[in-house]
Amino acid sequence: MPDDEHVMVQVRDGRVEMLAILFERHHVRIYNFFLRLTANRPLSEDLTQELFLRILKYRHTYRGESKFSTWMYQIARNLHIDQLRSRHPEIPIDDLYEEPPCPRSCPAEEAESGQEADLLARAMERLPLRKREVLLLSRFQNLKYGEIAGLLACSVESVKVQVHRSLKELRRHYLDLQGGTR
Amino acid sequence: MNCQEVRKNMPDLLNDGLPADAASKFRDHLLACRPCREEFQELNETWLRLGVLEEEQPGPELRRVFYRRLESYKKELARRQPGAWQQRMARFLPGWPLPAPALRFAAAALIVALGFSAGFFSGAAKKNTSGQLAALNREVDSLKQQVSLSLLSQPSASARLQGLSMTSQLQDPDPALLKTLLTVLDNDPSVSVRLSAVDALYLFADREEVRAAITDSLSRQTSPLVQIALIDLMVALKEKRAAAALKKLLAGNQLIPEVRQRAQSGISQIL
């Protein structure tokens, strides 16, 4: 099967129907990336849809030598940032990325739910966007730290520090939600 | 390797990996240093635990809207390039001016006439070519079947969905692939994959064995979504044998009201 870069070069050069291959390969993972960032299913579907439209719109900017997934996640990040800006025009984007989010559910709901995956999803939601994003990119989107550094415009060392800190904070939230039993 | 270097390298060991010699020094340090060992164990445990978060499937509308928009984009692209064939001609024949309309018409007539003559004199060659084309189509079909089978055996649900989507391009699936599709319909752990299997099997429902297997599968389904999809499919196929399967389904106590209602209306539509 042709690799993503080869397919994207063909899309760029006018065979736009080849985008279907990239859609089938990546849309579920991209949807889950948005879902973990936004915790909102309809919004994540809209963002996924919009991402593939943007790939079509900006296909001429794709350079064959760069990895397709890195380029795609750059567009995905920009889309998410645009969406944040439209919802909170008064707050600087860096603040939105650093602020701890409001807890999604009430303690009573949390007490009822003991499933590991559920607790972990809630613990993820408690991470500030910056930390959540770096974990999503490294753990679920299979990007190397060098690729993430390119995306976030920072050094590889900085990405590694963020991963380290994010995991520690995630563990803290997880144990907290679990009721400190571990 | 000191504690600071070890801490700096911990994320590497989780994701990218370390070169063999560095990994060896890293492990030696962990064996000797309890605080670093405990910290790495905690990080590693959290990293591995994240694996319990399963990928969620988006709704089917996402795919439908994507393909609709892609088609619109293709049409719009074609509309915006009315002179595409002229550009191609210009590339092949640089410097050749386009002739006047009358001459263009005459040239077109000449090309058509030449085409007819060539077709008349090359009857034998044509038979040969169509034989080769048929063989090529069979080869492509066989290749697609192999890729579909391979994708359907993948642990990732999105890969299996891709495999199901590929089966829609097949002209003549072999019995092994059909058997795999039916196994997916009955046993796949993901509801989305089982739903897509219903859609994929619809394309091959002209085969007796597929219709019979779809009917039998109804009693084995536990997800209301898949039950409803199968009922709709059997109603669309006007499958008479399905009436008995639907009655059997209704006799059970564990149906949700939506499925019960759909099964009752299905029976009245089939009979």
Coordinates of C-alpha atoms in Angstrom, one line a residue:
Chain A
M1 CA 0.0 0.0 0.0
P2 CA 1.3 3.5 -0.8
D3 CA 2.5 5.4 2.3
D4 CA 0.7 8.6 3.5
E5 CA 3.3 10.9 2.0
H6 CA 3.0 9.4 -1.5
V7 CA -0.8 9.6 -1.3
M8 CA -0.7 13.2 -0.2
V9 CA 1.6 14.2 -3.0
Q10 CA -1.0 12.8 -5.4
V11 CA -3.8 14.8 -3.6
R12 CA -1.6 17.9 -3.8
D13 CA -1.1 17.3 -7.6
G14 CA -4.8 17.1 -8.3
R15 CA -5.9 13.6 -7.6
V16 CA -8.1 14.8 -4.8
E17 CA -10.2 11.6 -4.7
M18 CA -7.1 10.0 -3.1
L19 CA -7.9 12.0 0.0
A20 CA -10.4 9.2 0.8
I21 CA -7.5 6.9 1.5
L22 CA -6.0 9.3 4.1
F23 CA -9.5 9.8 5.5
E24 CA -10.0 6.1 6.0
R25 CA -6.6 5.7 7.6
H26 CA -6.7 8.7 10.0
H27 CA -10.2 9.9 10.7
V28 CA -10.9 7.8 13.8
R29 CA -7.6 8.7 15.4
I30 CA -8.0 12.4 14.6
Y31 CA -11.6 12.3 16.0
N32 CA -10.3 10.8 19.2
F33 CA -7.6 13.4 19.4
F34 CA -10.2 16.2 19.2
L35 CA -12.5 14.2 21.6
R36 CA -9.9 14.0 24.3
L37 CA -9.1 17.7 23.9
T38 CA -12.7 19.0 23.8
A39 CA -14.7 16.2 25.6
N40 CA -17.4 17.0 23.1
R41 CA -18.5 14.5 20.5
P42 CA -20.4 16.7 18.0
L43 CA -17.7 19.3 18.1
S44 CA -15.0 16.6 17.6
E45 CA -16.9 15.3 14.5
D46 CA -17.2 18.9 13.1
L47 CA -13.5 19.5 13.7
T48 CA -12.5 16.2 12.0
Q49 CA -14.7 17.1 9.1
E50 CA -13.1 20.6 8.9
L51 CA -9.6 19.1 9.1
F52 CA -10.0 17.1 5.9
L53 CA -11.5 20.2 4.2
R54 CA -8.5 22.2 5.3
I55 CA -6.2 19.5 3.9
L56 CA -7.9 20.0 0.5
K57 CA -7.8 23.7 0.8
Y58 CA -4.1 23.9 1.7
R59 CA -3.0 20.8 -0.2
H60 CA -0.7 22.9 -2.4
T61 CA 1.3 23.8 0.7
Y62 CA 2.2 20.2 1.4
R63 CA 5.9 19.5 0.7
G64 CA 6.6 15.9 -0.1
E65 CA 9.7 15.7 2.1
S66 CA 7.8 16.4 5.4
K67 CA 5.9 13.6 7.2
F68 CA 2.2 13.7 6.4
S69 CA 1.1 13.0 10.0
T70 CA 3.1 15.9 11.4
W71 CA 1.6 18.2 8.8
M72 CA -1.9 16.9 9.5
Y73 CA -1.5 17.4 13.3
Q74 CA -0.3 21.0 12.6
I75 CA -3.6 21.7 10.9
A76 CA -5.5 19.9 13.6
R77 CA -3.8 22.0 16.3
N78 CA -4.6 25.2 14.4
L79 CA -8.2 24.2 14.0
H80 CA -8.5 23.5 17.7
I81 CA -6.9 26.9 18.6
D82 CA -9.2 28.7 16.2
Q83 CA -12.2 27.0 17.9
L84 CA -10.9 28.0 21.3
R85 CA -10.4 31.6 20.2
S86 CA -13.9 31.8 18.8
R87 CA -15.4 30.5 22.1
H88 CA -13.2 32.6 24.4
P89 CA -12.1 35.7 22.4
E90 CA -11.3 37.6 25.6
I91 CA -8.8 35.1 26.9
P92 CA -5.2 34.9 25.5
I93 CA -4.7 31.5 23.9
D94 CA -1.7 30.7 26.1
D95 CA -3.8 31.2 29.2
L96 CA -6.4 28.8 27.8
Y97 CA -3.7 26.2 27.3
E98 CA -2.2 26.6 30.8
E99 CA -5.4 26.9 32.9
P100 CA -6.7 23.8 34.7
P101 CA -10.1 23.1 33.3
C102 CA -13.3 23.1 35.3
P103 CA -14.2 19.6 36.5
R104 CA -16.8 18.0 34.2
S105 CA -18.9 16.2 36.7
C106 CA -20.1 16.5 40.3
P107 CA -18.5 14.4 43.0
A108 CA -21.6 12.3 43.4
E109 CA -21.3 11.2 39.8
E110 CA -17.6 10.4 40.2
A111 CA -18.3 8.3 43.3
E112 CA -20.7 6.1 41.3
S113 CA -18.2 5.4 38.6
G114 CA -15.3 3.2 39.4
Q115 CA -14.3 2.0 36.0
E116 CA -10.6 2.4 35.3
A117 CA -11.1 3.8 31.8
D118 CA -13.7 6.2 33.1
L119 CA -11.5 7.4 36.0
L120 CA -8.6 7.8 33.6
A121 CA -10.6 9.8 31.1
R122 CA -11.7 12.1 33.9
A123 CA -8.2 12.5 35.1
M124 CA -7.1 13.4 31.6
E125 CA -9.9 16.0 31.5
R126 CA -8.4 17.6 34.6
L127 CA -5.1 18.2 33.0
P128 CA -4.5 21.7 31.5
L129 CA -4.8 21.6 27.7
R130 CA -1.0 21.9 27.2
K131 CA -0.3 18.8 29.2
R132 CA -3.2 16.9 27.8
E133 CA -2.1 17.6 24.3
V134 CA 1.5 16.5 24.7
L135 CA 0.3 13.2 26.2
L136 CA -2.2 12.7 23.4
L137 CA 0.4 13.3 20.7
S138 CA 3.0 11.1 22.3
R139 CA 0.9 8.2 23.7
F140 CA -2.1 8.0 21.3
Q141 CA -1.0 9.6 18.0
N142 CA 2.4 7.8 18.0
L143 CA 4.4 10.9 17.3
K144 CA 8.1 11.0 18.2
Y145 CA 9.2 13.7 20.6
G146 CA 11.1 15.3 17.7
E147 CA 7.9 15.6 15.7
I148 CA 6.0 16.9 18.7
A149 CA 8.8 19.5 19.3
G150 CA 8.3 20.6 15.6
L151 CA 4.6 20.9 16.1
L152 CA 4.8 22.9 19.4
A153 CA 7.7 25.0 18.2
C154 CA 9.9 24.0 21.2
S155 CA 12.9 21.8 21.9
V156 CA 12.8 18.0 22.2
E157 CA 14.1 18.4 25.8
S158 CA 11.1 20.6 26.6
V159 CA 8.7 18.0 25.2
K160 CA 10.3 15.3 27.3
V161 CA 10.0 17.5 30.5
Q162 CA 6.3 18.2 29.6
V163 CA 5.6 14.5 29.1
H164 CA 7.2 13.7 32.5
R165 CA 5.3 16.4 34.3
S166 CA 2.0 15.5 32.6
L167 CA 2.3 11.9 33.6
K168 CA 2.9 12.8 37.2
E169 CA 0.0 15.2 37.3
L170 CA -2.2 12.7 35.6
R171 CA -1.3 10.0 38.1
R172 CA -2.1 12.5 40.9
H173 CA -5.6 13.2 39.5
Y174 CA -6.2 9.6 38.9
L175 CA -5.4 8.6 42.5
D176 CA -7.4 11.6 43.7
L177 CA -10.5 10.4 41.7
Q178 CA -10.0 6.9 42.9
G179 CA -10.3 8.2 46.5
G180 CA -6.7 7.9 47.4
T181 CA -7.0 4.1 47.8
R182 CA -3.7 3.5 46.0
Chain B
M1 CA 24.5 8.1 34.5
N2 CA 23.4 10.3 37.5
C3 CA 19.9 10.8 38.9
Q4 CA 19.3 14.0 36.9
E5 CA 20.3 12.3 33.6
V6 CA 18.1 9.3 34.4
R7 CA 15.1 11.5 35.1
K8 CA 15.7 13.4 31.8
N9 CA 15.7 10.1 29.9
M10 CA 12.7 8.5 31.5
P11 CA 10.2 9.7 28.8
D12 CA 12.6 8.3 26.2
L13 CA 12.3 4.9 27.6
L14 CA 8.5 5.2 27.5
N15 CA 8.1 6.3 23.9
D16 CA 11.1 6.8 21.5
G17 CA 13.4 4.3 23.1
L18 CA 17.1 4.8 24.1
P19 CA 20.2 3.5 22.3
A20 CA 21.3 0.1 23.7
D21 CA 24.2 1.4 25.7
A22 CA 22.3 4.3 27.2
A23 CA 19.4 1.9 28.1
S24 CA 21.8 -0.4 29.8
K25 CA 23.3 2.4 31.9
F26 CA 19.8 3.6 32.7
R27 CA 18.7 0.2 34.0
D28 CA 21.9 -0.2 36.0
H29 CA 21.1 3.1 37.7
L30 CA 17.6 2.1 38.4
L31 CA 18.8 -1.1 40.1
A32 CA 21.0 0.9 42.4
C33 CA 18.8 4.0 43.1
R34 CA 15.5 3.4 44.8
P35 CA 14.0 7.0 44.4
C36 CA 14.6 6.9 40.6
R37 CA 13.3 3.3 40.4
E38 CA 10.1 4.3 42.1
E39 CA 9.6 7.4 40.0
F40 CA 10.1 5.5 36.8
Q41 CA 7.8 2.7 37.9
E42 CA 5.1 5.3 38.6
L43 CA 5.6 7.0 35.2
N44 CA 5.7 3.7 33.4
E45 CA 2.5 2.4 35.2
T46 CA 0.6 5.6 34.3
W47 CA 1.9 5.4 30.7
L48 CA 0.8 1.8 30.3
R49 CA -2.5 2.5 32.1
L50 CA -3.4 5.0 29.4
G51 CA -3.8 2.0 27.1
V52 CA -7.2 1.2 28.7
L53 CA -8.6 4.3 27.0
E54 CA -10.1 2.8 23.9
E55 CA -10.6 4.6 20.6
E56 CA -14.2 5.7 20.2
Q57 CA -15.8 5.5 16.8
P58 CA -17.4 8.7 15.4
G59 CA -21.0 8.5 14.1
P60 CA -21.6 7.2 10.5
E61 CA -22.6 10.7 9.4
L62 CA -19.0 11.8 9.5
R63 CA -18.0 9.5 6.7
R64 CA -21.1 10.2 4.7
V65 CA -20.6 14.0 4.9
F66 CA -16.9 13.7 4.1
Y67 CA -17.6 11.8 0.9
R68 CA -20.3 14.2 -0.1
R69 CA -18.0 17.1 0.4
L70 CA -15.2 15.4 -1.5
E71 CA -17.5 14.9 -4.5
S72 CA -18.6 18.5 -4.4
Y73 CA -14.9 19.6 -4.2
K74 CA -14.0 17.4 -7.2
K75 CA -16.9 18.8 -9.3
E76 CA -16.0 22.3 -8.3
L77 CA -12.4 21.7 -9.3
A78 CA -13.4 20.3 -12.6
R79 CA -15.7 23.3 -13.2
R80 CA -12.9 25.7 -12.5
Q81 CA -10.6 24.1 -15.1
P82 CA -12.6 24.2 -18.3
G83 CA -9.6 24.3 -20.5
A84 CA -7.8 21.3 -18.9
W85 CA -7.7 19.3 -22.1
Q86 CA -6.4 22.3 -24.0
Q87 CA -3.6 22.8 -21.4
R88 CA -2.6 19.1 -21.9
M89 CA -2.6 19.5 -25.7
A90 CA -0.5 22.6 -25.4
R91 CA 2.0 20.7 -23.3
F92 CA 2.3 18.0 -25.9
L93 CA 2.1 20.2 -28.9
P94 CA 3.9 23.4 -27.9
G95 CA 3.5 26.3 -30.3
W96 CA 0.7 24.7 -32.3
P97 CA -2.1 27.2 -32.5
L98 CA -5.7 25.9 -32.1
P99 CA -7.3 25.8 -35.6
A100 CA -10.5 27.6 -36.6
P101 CA -13.8 25.9 -35.6
A102 CA -14.5 24.5 -39.1
L103 CA -11.0 22.9 -39.2
R104 CA -11.5 21.6 -35.7
F105 CA -14.7 19.9 -36.8
A106 CA -13.0 18.4 -39.8
A107 CA -10.1 17.1 -37.7
A108 CA -12.6 15.6 -35.2
A109 CA -14.5 13.8 -38.0
L110 CA -11.1 12.5 -39.4
I111 CA -10.2 11.1 -36.0
V112 CA -13.6 9.4 -35.6
A113 CA -13.2 7.9 -39.1
L114 CA -9.7 6.6 -38.3
G115 CA -11.0 5.2 -35.0
F116 CA -13.7 3.2 -36.8
S117 CA -11.2 1.9 -39.4
A118 CA -8.8 0.9 -36.7
G119 CA -11.6 -0.9 -34.8
F120 CA -12.7 -2.7 -37.9
F121 CA -9.2 -4.0 -38.8
S122 CA -8.2 -4.9 -35.3
G123 CA -11.1 -7.2 -34.3
A124 CA -8.8 -10.1 -33.4
A125 CA -6.5 -7.8 -31.4
K126 CA -9.4 -6.4 -29.6
K127 CA -10.6 -9.8 -28.4
N128 CA -7.1 -10.4 -27.1
T129 CA -7.0 -7.1 -25.3
S130 CA -10.3 -7.6 -23.6
G131 CA -9.1 -11.0 -22.4
Q132 CA -6.0 -9.4 -20.9
L133 CA -8.1 -6.7 -19.3
A134 CA -10.4 -9.3 -17.8
A135 CA -7.4 -11.1 -16.4
L136 CA -6.0 -7.9 -15.0
N137 CA -9.3 -7.1 -13.3
R138 CA -9.3 -10.5 -11.7
E139 CA -5.8 -10.0 -10.4
V140 CA -6.7 -6.6 -9.0
D141 CA -9.9 -8.1 -7.4
S142 CA -7.8 -10.9 -5.9
L143 CA -5.3 -8.4 -4.5
K144 CA -8.1 -6.3 -2.9
Q145 CA -9.5 -9.5 -1.4
Q146 CA -6.2 -10.3 0.2
V147 CA -5.8 -6.8 1.6
S148 CA -9.4 -6.8 2.9
L149 CA -8.8 -10.2 4.7
S150 CA -5.5 -8.9 6.1
L151 CA -7.2 -5.7 7.4
L152 CA -10.1 -7.7 8.9
S153 CA -7.8 -9.7 11.0
Q154 CA -6.1 -6.6 12.6
P155 CA -6.6 -5.9 16.3
S156 CA -7.4 -2.2 15.6
A157 CA -11.1 -1.6 15.0
S158 CA -10.4 1.2 12.5
A159 CA -8.2 -1.2 10.4
R160 CA -11.1 -3.7 10.3
L161 CA -13.5 -0.9 9.3
Q162 CA -11.1 0.0 6.5
G163 CA -11.1 -3.7 5.4
L164 CA -14.9 -3.7 5.4
S165 CA -15.0 -0.5 3.3
M166 CA -12.6 -2.1 0.8
T167 CA -14.9 -5.0 0.2
S168 CA -17.4 -2.6 -1.5
Q169 CA -14.9 -2.4 -4.4
L170 CA -15.0 -6.2 -5.1
Q171 CA -16.8 -7.6 -8.1
D172 CA -16.7 -11.2 -7.1
P173 CA -15.6 -12.0 -3.5
D174 CA -14.5 -15.6 -2.9
P175 CA -16.1 -17.8 -0.3
A176 CA -13.3 -17.3 2.2
L177 CA -13.9 -13.6 2.3
L178 CA -17.7 -14.0 2.6
K179 CA -17.1 -16.4 5.5
T180 CA -14.8 -13.8 7.2
L181 CA -17.5 -11.1 6.7
L182 CA -20.1 -13.3 8.4
T183 CA -17.7 -14.1 11.2
V184 CA -17.1 -10.4 11.7
L185 CA -20.8 -9.8 11.8
D186 CA -21.3 -12.5 14.5
N187 CA -18.2 -12.1 16.6
D188 CA -16.5 -8.8 16.3
P189 CA -16.1 -7.1 19.7
S190 CA -16.9 -3.6 18.2
V191 CA -20.5 -2.7 17.5
S192 CA -19.4 -0.2 14.8
V193 CA -17.5 -2.9 13.0
R194 CA -20.5 -5.3 13.2
L195 CA -22.7 -2.5 11.8
S196 CA -20.3 -1.9 8.9
A197 CA -20.3 -5.7 8.3
V198 CA -24.1 -5.5 7.8
D199 CA -23.6 -2.8 5.2
A200 CA -20.8 -4.7 3.5
L201 CA -22.8 -7.9 3.3
Y202 CA -25.7 -6.0 1.8
L203 CA -23.7 -5.8 -1.5
F204 CA -23.4 -9.6 -1.7
A205 CA -27.0 -10.4 -0.5
D206 CA -27.9 -11.7 -4.0
R207 CA -26.2 -14.9 -2.8
E208 CA -28.3 -17.5 -1.2
E209 CA -25.8 -18.5 1.4
V210 CA -25.3 -14.8 2.5
R211 CA -29.0 -14.3 2.9
A212 CA -29.3 -17.5 5.0
A213 CA -26.4 -16.5 7.2
I214 CA -27.7 -13.0 7.8
T215 CA -31.0 -14.4 8.9
D216 CA -29.3 -16.9 11.2
S217 CA -27.1 -14.1 12.7
L218 CA -30.1 -12.2 14.0
S219 CA -30.6 -14.5 16.9
R220 CA -26.9 -14.2 17.9
Q221 CA -26.8 -10.4 18.1
T222 CA -27.0 -8.7 21.4
S223 CA -26.5 -5.0 20.4
P224 CA -29.9 -3.3 19.6
L225 CA -28.1 -1.2 16.9
V226 CA -27.0 -4.3 15.1
Q227 CA -30.4 -6.0 15.5
I228 CA -32.1 -3.0 14.0
A229 CA -29.6 -2.8 11.1
L230 CA -30.2 -6.6 10.4
I231 CA -34.0 -6.2 10.5
D232 CA -33.8 -3.3 8.1
L233 CA -31.6 -5.3 5.8
M234 CA -33.9 -8.3 5.8
V235 CA -36.9 -6.1 5.1
A236 CA -35.1 -4.4 2.3
L237 CA -34.3 -7.8 0.8
K238 CA -37.9 -9.0 1.3
E239 CA -36.4 -12.1 2.8
K240 CA -39.3 -14.4 3.5
R241 CA -37.4 -16.7 5.8
A242 CA -36.6 -13.7 8.0
A243 CA -40.2 -13.7 9.3
A244 CA -39.6 -16.8 11.3
A245 CA -36.3 -15.4 12.7
L246 CA -38.1 -12.2 13.7
K247 CA -40.9 -14.1 15.4
K248 CA -38.3 -16.0 17.4
L249 CA -36.6 -12.8 18.3
L250 CA -39.9 -11.3 19.5
A251 CA -40.5 -14.4 21.7
G252 CA -37.4 -13.4 23.8
N253 CA -37.8 -11.1 26.8
Q254 CA -34.7 -9.1 26.4
L255 CA -35.6 -6.8 23.5
I256 CA -35.6 -3.1 24.0
P257 CA -38.9 -1.4 22.8
E258 CA -37.3 0.1 19.6
V259 CA -36.1 -3.3 18.4
R260 CA -39.4 -5.0 19.3
Q261 CA -41.3 -2.3 17.4
R262 CA -39.0 -2.6 14.4
A263 CA -39.3 -6.4 14.4
Q264 CA -43.1 -6.3 14.4
S265 CA -43.2 -3.8 11.6
G266 CA -40.6 -5.9 9.7
I267 CA -42.8 -9.0 9.8
S268 CA -45.8 -7.1 8.4
Q269 CA -43.6 -5.7 5.6
I270 CA -42.0 -9.1 4.7
L271 CA -45.2 -11.2 4.7

